Each structure stands twice: as C-alpha cells, then as structure tokens.
Short mmCIF file of C-alpha atoms and ligand atoms in Angstrom, two decimals:
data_model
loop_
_atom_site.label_atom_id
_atom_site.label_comp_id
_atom_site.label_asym_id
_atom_site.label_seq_id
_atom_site.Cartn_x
_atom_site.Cartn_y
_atom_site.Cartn_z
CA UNK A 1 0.00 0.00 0.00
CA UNK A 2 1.31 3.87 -1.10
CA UNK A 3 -0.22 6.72 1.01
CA UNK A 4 0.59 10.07 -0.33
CA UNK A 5 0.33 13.01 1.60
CA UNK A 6 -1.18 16.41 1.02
CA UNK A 7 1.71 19.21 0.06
CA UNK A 8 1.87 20.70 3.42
CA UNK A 9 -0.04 17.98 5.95
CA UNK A 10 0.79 18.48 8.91
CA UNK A 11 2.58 15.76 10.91
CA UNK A 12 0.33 15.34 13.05
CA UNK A 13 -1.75 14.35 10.62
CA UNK A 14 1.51 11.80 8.71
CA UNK A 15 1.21 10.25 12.42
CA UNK A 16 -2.62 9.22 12.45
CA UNK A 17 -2.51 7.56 9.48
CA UNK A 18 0.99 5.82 10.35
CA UNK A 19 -1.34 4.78 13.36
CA UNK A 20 -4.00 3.60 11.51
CA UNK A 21 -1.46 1.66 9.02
CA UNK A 22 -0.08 -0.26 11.81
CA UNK A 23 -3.48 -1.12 13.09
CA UNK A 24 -4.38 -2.78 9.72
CA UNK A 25 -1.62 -4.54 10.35
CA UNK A 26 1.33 -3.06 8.24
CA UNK A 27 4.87 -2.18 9.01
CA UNK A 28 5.35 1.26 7.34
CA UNK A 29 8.36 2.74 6.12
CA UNK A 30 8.39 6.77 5.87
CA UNK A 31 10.02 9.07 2.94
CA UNK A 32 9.72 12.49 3.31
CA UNK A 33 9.84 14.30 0.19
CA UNK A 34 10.27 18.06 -0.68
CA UNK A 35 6.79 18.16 -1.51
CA UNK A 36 4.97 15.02 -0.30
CA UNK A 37 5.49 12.40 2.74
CA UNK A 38 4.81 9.03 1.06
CA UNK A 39 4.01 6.31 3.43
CA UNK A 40 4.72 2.93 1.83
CA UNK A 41 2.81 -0.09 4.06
CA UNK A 42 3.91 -3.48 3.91
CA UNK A 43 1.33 -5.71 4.74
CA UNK A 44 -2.04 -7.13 3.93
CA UNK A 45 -2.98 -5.84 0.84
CA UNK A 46 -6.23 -8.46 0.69
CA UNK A 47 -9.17 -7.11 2.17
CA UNK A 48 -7.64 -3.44 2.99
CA UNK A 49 -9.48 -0.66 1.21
CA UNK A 50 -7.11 2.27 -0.10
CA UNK A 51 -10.25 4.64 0.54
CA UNK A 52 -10.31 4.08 4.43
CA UNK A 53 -6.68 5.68 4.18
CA UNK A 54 -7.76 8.06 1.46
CA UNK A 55 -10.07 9.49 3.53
CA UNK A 56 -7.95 10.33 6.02
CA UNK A 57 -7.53 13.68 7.12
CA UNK A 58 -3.48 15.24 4.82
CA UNK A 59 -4.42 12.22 2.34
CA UNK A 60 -3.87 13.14 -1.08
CA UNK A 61 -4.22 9.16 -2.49
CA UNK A 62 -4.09 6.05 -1.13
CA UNK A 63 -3.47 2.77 -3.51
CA UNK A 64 -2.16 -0.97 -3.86
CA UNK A 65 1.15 -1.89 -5.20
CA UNK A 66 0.74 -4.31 -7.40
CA UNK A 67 4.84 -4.83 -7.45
CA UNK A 68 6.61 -6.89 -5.00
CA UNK A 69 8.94 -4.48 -4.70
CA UNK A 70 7.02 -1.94 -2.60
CA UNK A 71 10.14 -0.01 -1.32
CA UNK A 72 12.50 -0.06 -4.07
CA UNK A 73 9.47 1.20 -6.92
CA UNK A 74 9.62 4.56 -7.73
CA UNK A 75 6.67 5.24 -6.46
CA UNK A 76 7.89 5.31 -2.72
CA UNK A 77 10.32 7.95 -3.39
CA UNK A 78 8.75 9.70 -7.28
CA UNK A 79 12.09 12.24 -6.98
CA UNK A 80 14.74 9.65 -7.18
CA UNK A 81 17.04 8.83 -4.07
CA UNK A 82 20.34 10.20 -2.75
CA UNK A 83 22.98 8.90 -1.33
CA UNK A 84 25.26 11.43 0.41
CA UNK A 85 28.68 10.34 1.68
CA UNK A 86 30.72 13.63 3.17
CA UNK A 87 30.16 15.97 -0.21
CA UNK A 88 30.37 13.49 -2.79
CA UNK A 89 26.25 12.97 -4.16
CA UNK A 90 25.77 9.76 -5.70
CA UNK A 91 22.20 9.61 -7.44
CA UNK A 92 22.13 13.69 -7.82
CA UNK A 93 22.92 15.70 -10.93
CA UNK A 94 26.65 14.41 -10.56
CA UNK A 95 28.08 10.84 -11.96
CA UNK A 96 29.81 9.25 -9.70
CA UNK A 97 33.07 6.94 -11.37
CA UNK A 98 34.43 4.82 -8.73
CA UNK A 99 37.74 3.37 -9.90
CA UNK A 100 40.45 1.09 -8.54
CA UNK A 101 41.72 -2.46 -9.18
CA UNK A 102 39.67 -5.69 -8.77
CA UNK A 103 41.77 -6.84 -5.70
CA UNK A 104 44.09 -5.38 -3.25
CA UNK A 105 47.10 -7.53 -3.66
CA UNK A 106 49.66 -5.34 -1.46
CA UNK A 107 50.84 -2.12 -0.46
CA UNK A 108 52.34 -0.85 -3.21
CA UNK A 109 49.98 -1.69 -5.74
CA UNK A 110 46.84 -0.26 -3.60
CA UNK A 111 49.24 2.71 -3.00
CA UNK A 112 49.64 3.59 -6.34
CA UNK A 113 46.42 2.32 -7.57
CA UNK A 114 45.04 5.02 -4.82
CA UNK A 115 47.50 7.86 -6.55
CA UNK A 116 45.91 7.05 -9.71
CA UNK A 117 42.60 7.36 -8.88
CA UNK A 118 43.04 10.86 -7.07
CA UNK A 119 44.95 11.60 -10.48
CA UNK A 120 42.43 11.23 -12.52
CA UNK A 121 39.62 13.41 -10.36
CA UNK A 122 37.68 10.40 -8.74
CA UNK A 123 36.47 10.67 -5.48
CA UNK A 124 35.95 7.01 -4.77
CA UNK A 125 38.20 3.97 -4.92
CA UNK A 126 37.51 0.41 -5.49
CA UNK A 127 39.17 -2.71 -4.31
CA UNK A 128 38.30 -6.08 -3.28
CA UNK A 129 39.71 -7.94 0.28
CA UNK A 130 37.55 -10.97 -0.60
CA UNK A 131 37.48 -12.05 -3.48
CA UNK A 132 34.78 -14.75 -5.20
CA UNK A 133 36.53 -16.46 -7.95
CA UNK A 134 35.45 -19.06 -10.03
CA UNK A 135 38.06 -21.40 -9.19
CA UNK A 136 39.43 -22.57 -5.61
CA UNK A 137 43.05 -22.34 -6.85
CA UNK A 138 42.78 -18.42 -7.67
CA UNK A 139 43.79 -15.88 -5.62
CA UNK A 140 41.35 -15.29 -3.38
CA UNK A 141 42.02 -11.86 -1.48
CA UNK A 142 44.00 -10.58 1.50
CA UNK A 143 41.13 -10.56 3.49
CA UNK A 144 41.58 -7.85 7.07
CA UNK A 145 44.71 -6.91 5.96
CA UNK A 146 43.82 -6.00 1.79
CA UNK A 147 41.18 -3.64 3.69
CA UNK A 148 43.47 -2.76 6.31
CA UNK A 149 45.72 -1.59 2.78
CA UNK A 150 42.84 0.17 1.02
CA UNK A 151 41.84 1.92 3.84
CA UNK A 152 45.32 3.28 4.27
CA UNK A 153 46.13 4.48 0.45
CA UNK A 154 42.55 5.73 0.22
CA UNK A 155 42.98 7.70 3.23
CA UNK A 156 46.69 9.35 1.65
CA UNK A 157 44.46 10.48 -1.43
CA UNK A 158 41.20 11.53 0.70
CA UNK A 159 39.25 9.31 -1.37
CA UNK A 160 36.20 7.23 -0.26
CA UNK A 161 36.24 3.09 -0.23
CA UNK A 162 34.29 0.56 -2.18
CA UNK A 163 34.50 -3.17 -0.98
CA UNK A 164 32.99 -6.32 -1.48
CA UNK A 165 31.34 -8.23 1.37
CA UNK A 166 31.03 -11.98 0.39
CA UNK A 167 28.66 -12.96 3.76
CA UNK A 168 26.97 -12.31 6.81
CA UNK A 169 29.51 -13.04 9.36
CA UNK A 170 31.87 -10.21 7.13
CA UNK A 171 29.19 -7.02 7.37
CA UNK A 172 30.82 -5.37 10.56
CA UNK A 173 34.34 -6.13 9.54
CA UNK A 174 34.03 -4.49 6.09
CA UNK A 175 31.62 -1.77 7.96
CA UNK A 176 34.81 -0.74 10.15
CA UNK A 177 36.85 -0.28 6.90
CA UNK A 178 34.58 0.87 3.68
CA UNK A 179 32.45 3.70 2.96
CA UNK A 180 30.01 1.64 0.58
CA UNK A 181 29.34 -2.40 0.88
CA UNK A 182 29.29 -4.40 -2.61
CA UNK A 183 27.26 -7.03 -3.06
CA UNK A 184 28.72 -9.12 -5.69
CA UNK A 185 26.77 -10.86 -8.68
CA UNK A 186 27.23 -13.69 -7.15
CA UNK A 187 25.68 -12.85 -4.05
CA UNK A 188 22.82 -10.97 -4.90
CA UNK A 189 20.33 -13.84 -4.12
CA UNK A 190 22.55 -14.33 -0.57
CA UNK A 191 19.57 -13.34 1.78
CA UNK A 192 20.82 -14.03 4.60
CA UNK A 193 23.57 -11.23 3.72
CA UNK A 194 21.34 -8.99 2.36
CA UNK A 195 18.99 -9.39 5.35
CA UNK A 196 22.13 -8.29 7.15
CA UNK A 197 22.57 -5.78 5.52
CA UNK A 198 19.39 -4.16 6.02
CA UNK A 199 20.19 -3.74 9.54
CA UNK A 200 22.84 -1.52 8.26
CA UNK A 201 23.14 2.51 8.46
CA UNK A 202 25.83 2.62 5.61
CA UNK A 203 25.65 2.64 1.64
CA UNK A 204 25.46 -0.58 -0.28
CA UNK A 205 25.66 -1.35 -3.67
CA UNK A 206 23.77 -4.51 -5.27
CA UNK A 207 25.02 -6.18 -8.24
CA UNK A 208 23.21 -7.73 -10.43
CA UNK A 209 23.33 -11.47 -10.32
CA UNK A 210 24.82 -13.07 -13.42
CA UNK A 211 21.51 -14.58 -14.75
CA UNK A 212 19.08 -12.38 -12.88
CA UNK A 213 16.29 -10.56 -13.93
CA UNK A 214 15.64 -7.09 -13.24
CA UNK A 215 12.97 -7.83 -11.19
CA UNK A 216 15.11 -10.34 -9.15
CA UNK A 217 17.25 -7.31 -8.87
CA UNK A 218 14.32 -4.79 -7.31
CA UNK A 219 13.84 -8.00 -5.13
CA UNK A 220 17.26 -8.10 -3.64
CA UNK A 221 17.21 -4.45 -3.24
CA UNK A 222 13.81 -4.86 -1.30
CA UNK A 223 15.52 -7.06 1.26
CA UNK A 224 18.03 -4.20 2.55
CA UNK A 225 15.22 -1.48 2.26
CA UNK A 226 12.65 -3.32 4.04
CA UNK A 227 15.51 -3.71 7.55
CA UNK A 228 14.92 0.13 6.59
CA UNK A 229 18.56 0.89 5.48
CA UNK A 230 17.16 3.00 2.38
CA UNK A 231 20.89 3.50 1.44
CA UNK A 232 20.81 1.10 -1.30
CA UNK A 233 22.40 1.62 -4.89
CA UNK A 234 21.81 -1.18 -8.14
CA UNK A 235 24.51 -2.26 -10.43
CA UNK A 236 24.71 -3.47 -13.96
CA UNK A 237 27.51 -5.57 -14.30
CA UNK A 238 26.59 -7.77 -17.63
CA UNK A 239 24.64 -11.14 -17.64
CA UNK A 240 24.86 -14.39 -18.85
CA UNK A 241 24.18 -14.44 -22.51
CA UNK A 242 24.61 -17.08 -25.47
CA UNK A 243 27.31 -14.23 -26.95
CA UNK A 244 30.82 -15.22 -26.65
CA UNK A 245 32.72 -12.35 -27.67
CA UNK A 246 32.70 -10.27 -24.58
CA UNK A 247 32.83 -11.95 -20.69
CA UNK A 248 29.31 -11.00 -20.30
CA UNK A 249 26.65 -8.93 -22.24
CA UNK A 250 26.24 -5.56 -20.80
CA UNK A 251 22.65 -4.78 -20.57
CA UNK A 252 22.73 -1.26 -21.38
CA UNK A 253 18.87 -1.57 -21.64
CA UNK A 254 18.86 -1.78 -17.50
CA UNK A 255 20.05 1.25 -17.01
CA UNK A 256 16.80 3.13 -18.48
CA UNK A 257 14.78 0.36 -17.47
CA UNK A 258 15.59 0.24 -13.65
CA UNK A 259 15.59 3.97 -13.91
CA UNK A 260 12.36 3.99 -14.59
CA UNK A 261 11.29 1.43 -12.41
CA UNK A 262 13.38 2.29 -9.12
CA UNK A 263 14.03 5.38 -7.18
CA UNK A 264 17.24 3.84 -6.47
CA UNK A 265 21.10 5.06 -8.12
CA UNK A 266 22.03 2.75 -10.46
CA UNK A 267 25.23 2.40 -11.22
CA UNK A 268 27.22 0.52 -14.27
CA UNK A 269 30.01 -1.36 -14.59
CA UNK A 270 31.46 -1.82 -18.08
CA UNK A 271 34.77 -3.67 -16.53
CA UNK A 272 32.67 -7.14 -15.51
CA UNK A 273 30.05 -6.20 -18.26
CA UNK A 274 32.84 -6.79 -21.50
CA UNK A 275 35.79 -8.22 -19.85
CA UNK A 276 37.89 -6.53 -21.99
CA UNK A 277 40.06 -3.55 -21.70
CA UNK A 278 39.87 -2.74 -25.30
CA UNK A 279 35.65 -2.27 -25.03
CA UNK A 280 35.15 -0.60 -21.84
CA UNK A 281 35.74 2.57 -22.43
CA UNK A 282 32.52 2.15 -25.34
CA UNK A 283 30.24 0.79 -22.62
CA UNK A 284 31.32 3.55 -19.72
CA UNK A 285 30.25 6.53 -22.53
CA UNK A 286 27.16 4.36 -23.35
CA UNK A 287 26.30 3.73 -19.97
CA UNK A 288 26.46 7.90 -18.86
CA UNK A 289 24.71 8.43 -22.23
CA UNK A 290 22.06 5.94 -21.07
CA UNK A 291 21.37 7.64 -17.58
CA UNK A 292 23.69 5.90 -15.42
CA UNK A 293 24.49 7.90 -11.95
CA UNK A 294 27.65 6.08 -11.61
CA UNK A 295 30.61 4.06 -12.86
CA UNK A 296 32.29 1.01 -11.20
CA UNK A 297 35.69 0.99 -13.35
CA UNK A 298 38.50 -1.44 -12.76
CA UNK A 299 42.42 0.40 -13.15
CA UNK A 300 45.27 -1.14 -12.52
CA UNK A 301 48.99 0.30 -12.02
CA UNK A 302 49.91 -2.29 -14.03
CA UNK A 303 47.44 -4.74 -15.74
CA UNK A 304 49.56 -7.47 -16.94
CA UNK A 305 50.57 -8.50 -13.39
CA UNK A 306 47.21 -8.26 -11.85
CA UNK A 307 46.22 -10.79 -10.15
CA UNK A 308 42.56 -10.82 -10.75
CA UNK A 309 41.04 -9.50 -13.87
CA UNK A 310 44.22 -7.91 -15.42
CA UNK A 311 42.76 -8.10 -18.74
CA UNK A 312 39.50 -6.16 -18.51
CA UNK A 313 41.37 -3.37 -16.04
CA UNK A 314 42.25 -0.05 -17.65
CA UNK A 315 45.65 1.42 -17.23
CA UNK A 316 45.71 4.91 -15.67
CA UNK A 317 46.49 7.39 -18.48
CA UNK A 318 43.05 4.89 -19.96
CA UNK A 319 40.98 6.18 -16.75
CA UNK A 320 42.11 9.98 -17.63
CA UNK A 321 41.56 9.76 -21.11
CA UNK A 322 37.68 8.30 -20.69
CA UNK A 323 37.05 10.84 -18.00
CA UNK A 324 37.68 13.02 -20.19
CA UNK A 325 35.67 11.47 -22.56
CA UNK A 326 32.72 11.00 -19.86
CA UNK A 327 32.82 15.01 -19.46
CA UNK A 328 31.89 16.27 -22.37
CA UNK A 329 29.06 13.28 -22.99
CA UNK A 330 27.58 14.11 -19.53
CA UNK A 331 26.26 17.63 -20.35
CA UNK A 332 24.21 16.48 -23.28
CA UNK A 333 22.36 14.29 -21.08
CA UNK A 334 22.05 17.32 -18.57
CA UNK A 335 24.50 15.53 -16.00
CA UNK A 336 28.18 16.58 -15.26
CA UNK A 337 31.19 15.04 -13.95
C1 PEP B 1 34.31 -7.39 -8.71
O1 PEP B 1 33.75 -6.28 -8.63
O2 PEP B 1 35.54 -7.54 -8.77
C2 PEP B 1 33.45 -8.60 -8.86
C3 PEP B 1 33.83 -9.78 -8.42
O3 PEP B 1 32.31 -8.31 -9.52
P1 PEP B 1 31.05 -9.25 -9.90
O4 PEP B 1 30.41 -9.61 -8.61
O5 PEP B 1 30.23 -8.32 -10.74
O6 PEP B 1 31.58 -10.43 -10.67
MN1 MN B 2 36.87 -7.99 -10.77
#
C-alpha cells in the first residue's frame, strides 16, 4: 500500500494515518519528500481498502502496489534517491566513477592504484579484500589486511572506499573499513547477507546477479530497504548471454529500465560487463549516455601483473583519457562530472 500526503499535511496528521497503518496490520516505512510524505505499508494488501486511508484527514491518495517491490518502486520515493557520503552525491545531478583495481594484492599496488585514482579526479576507490573467484586455486584476497591496505592508500588520497562483502559473518568487519558495501553478482540472491545488511546505516551497492532478472534485482534491493537501510544503490555488471565475444553482455537496456522502475542510483560497470580492456571505455560513454548515476571501473597500475582480472582493467592514463571522454558526454544528457 502507497499513502501520499497532502503538500503541506501536517505531521500530526503523517502520524494518524501511520497509526491507523499499523493497526491494519502493516509495518510502514516513511520518505519524506520536498513536496509530499509518502508512506509505503507493507502488509495485507487483501481485504484493505485504499479509501479508508484516502479518507484520512493530509491524504492526497491512497493505492495498492501491485509490485513486490514496494520499497525499491519509484513510487515510494517519485524524486529519485540520494545517497550522500561527506560531499560526494551519488544519485544527484553528478556521476559518480568509482575506480580502482579488482583486488588489493599489497601495499604498493593499492598505494599507487590510490595515486591514480586521485589523479584522474575520482572521489571514490575500489578494491576487493575478498574475493569470489570461479576457481578454488585463484587468488582469493587478503582478506583484514587488503582492507586494512585500502583503507590506508585511500585515506593518503582523501578518497572514499568501495568493498565487497562476500557474507553475513563479514558485514561489521568491512563496515569498520569501507564507505560503501558491494554485493557481488554472485551474491545478490545471498539473503541471509542482504537481510544483514538491512540492519545496516551505511551505503550498499547490489550487483546484479549473473543470470538475474531485473525484477530479481528490485527484489534483492527490497531485502536491505525493508531492515529500513534506504541507502541502497543497483549495479549493472553484464549477464549471462549465449554471446561469446565479450565476458558478459552488458545490458545497457537496464540502465533506463531500472531507472524507470526504481528510485534507487544505479550504477554501471562496463569492466565485468565486456571483460575486456579494449571495449570498456565504449560501454562507460554508453552507460552515462544511457542515464547511469555512476561508474564502477577497474584500473590497474599495471594490468599485466594483476592478479585478478588484469585483462578487462584499464591502465591509468586509460581512466584519464575516458574521464575526459565522460565530461563532455555528460552535459548532453544534462548531468556533469
Ligand atoms: C568485482 O567487482 O571484482 C566482482 C567480483 O564483480 P562481480 O560480482 O560483478 O563479478
Ligand atoms: Mn573484478
């Protein structure tokens, strides 16, 4: 259920029908807009008459959600949301490019990985501690200490952190060290993690699984918004596809579609999506062309010894040359960099 408040209701007024919510027997989760409080219920939707709420005193319309994603539809939140970390904006007029190597492998690398990343005007860095790979015998992360790194180099450049959590029993350790939580492909149907992370009062970002629908994506994004941490972002990341040229097919298509869909940032990331360092830079300008209101790039000081996904990381004077690039495509979509 979606109750939308009158433009200037007053709160007592919000609280009587919050009252009245709960008494029908739904949770309710509040978003205060500029212009309207929407109240979205979770709940009993059989039996429950929008017009008893609608004719509440400060109602301006009361309705069903058809969707099972009641928190993540646009509808809860019709302005879009924002996550705010410090001054950096992510799902505001600003795209957000989030660069930095698949894995922290040690000091030096991170160090300089973190250097390159302030170098080319980014404000947040990526890196992963833990690692899912498809095979056992590949290197699998540093675990505390690859955080311990990023944390360090990230805090040399002033940037922000980006990590991925791979379970439950990792949330407060990678909440000590990062500024925003991944969820990898992999994981987005983990929802026991995700339930986790709902309890949460930090930024996470959800990738899309590797054969997931969009839907399946709202889904997982419900999860964390209904434990009420409303900090959620999506991620394209490429799916599964009968194409072999590229890793995975990057569904460029998502981007407008969730957009649509979702109040929620999404967020692409052309590095998973092709695999290749020779195509992302065509998929990072398509992606900002396509709405995107953020990048998740992988750089690496140097590619060829990378231990995890060398071949689809850019090298730095790469990352400079498509910001560049992402600058003057931004404004035609009436975004900037
Ligand atoms: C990663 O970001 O390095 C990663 C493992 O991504 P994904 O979950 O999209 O495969
Ligand atoms: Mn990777």
């Amino acid at each position: 259920m979606i109750v939308v408040m009158q433009e200037g209701a007053s709160e007592a007024q919000t609280q009587s029908v919050i009252d009245r919510m709960v008494a029908m027997g739904f949770t309710v989760h509040r978003s205060t807009g500029v212009l309207h409080t929407v109240l979205g219920g979770v709940g009993p939707e059989e039996g429950v008459d929008p017009l008893e709420l609608e004719l509440l005193d400060g109602v301006k319309e009361a309705r069903h959600i058809a969707s099972a994603y009641k928190l993540a539809g646009r509808h809860f939140r019709p302005a879009g949301t924002v996550i705010k970390l410090g001054d950096v904006e992510i799902g505001g007029p600003k795209v957000v490019v989030m660069a930095g190597p698949c894995s922290v492998e040690n000091r030096d690398q991170i160090e300089r990985s973190a250097e390159e990343v302030a170098r080319a005007g980014l404000r947040i860095m990526r890196g992963g501690a833990y690692k899912p790979r498809s095979s056992p015998y590949s290197f699998q992360g540093l675990g505390e200490e690859g955080l311990r790194l990023l944390r360090e180099a990230a805090d040399h450049h002033g940037l922000l952190v980006i990590s991925e959590v791979m379970d439950q029993t990792q949330v407060p350790q990678l909440a000590a060290y990062a500024d925003i939580l991944q969820v990898g492909a992999r994981n987005m149907q983990n929802y026991n993690l995700l339930k986790e992370l709902g309890k949460l009062r930090k930024p996470v970002l959800v990738k899309r699984g590797i054969s997931a629908t969009i839907e399946e994506l709202l889904l997982s994004a419900e999860y964390i918004l209904a434990g009420e941490n409303y900090q959620v972002m999506l991620c394209e990341r490429g799916i599964r596809t009968f194409e072999s040229a590229t890793r995975n097919t990057m569904d460029i298509s998502a981007i407008p579609v969730v957009k649509k869909l979702s109040h929620l940032p999404m967020i692409a990331d052309p590095s998973h999506g092709t695999g290749r360092r020779d195509h992302v830079p065509a998929l990072a300008r398509a992606a900002v062309a396509a709405g995107a209101d953020g990048l998740l790039i992988e750089m690496h000081p140097e590619p060829e010894h990378a231990l995890s996904d060398g071949p689809q990381s850019l090298r730095p004077e790469q990352l400079r040359e498509l910001m560049d690039q992402l600058r003057a495509i931004a404004p035609v979509v009436g975004r900037v960099i």
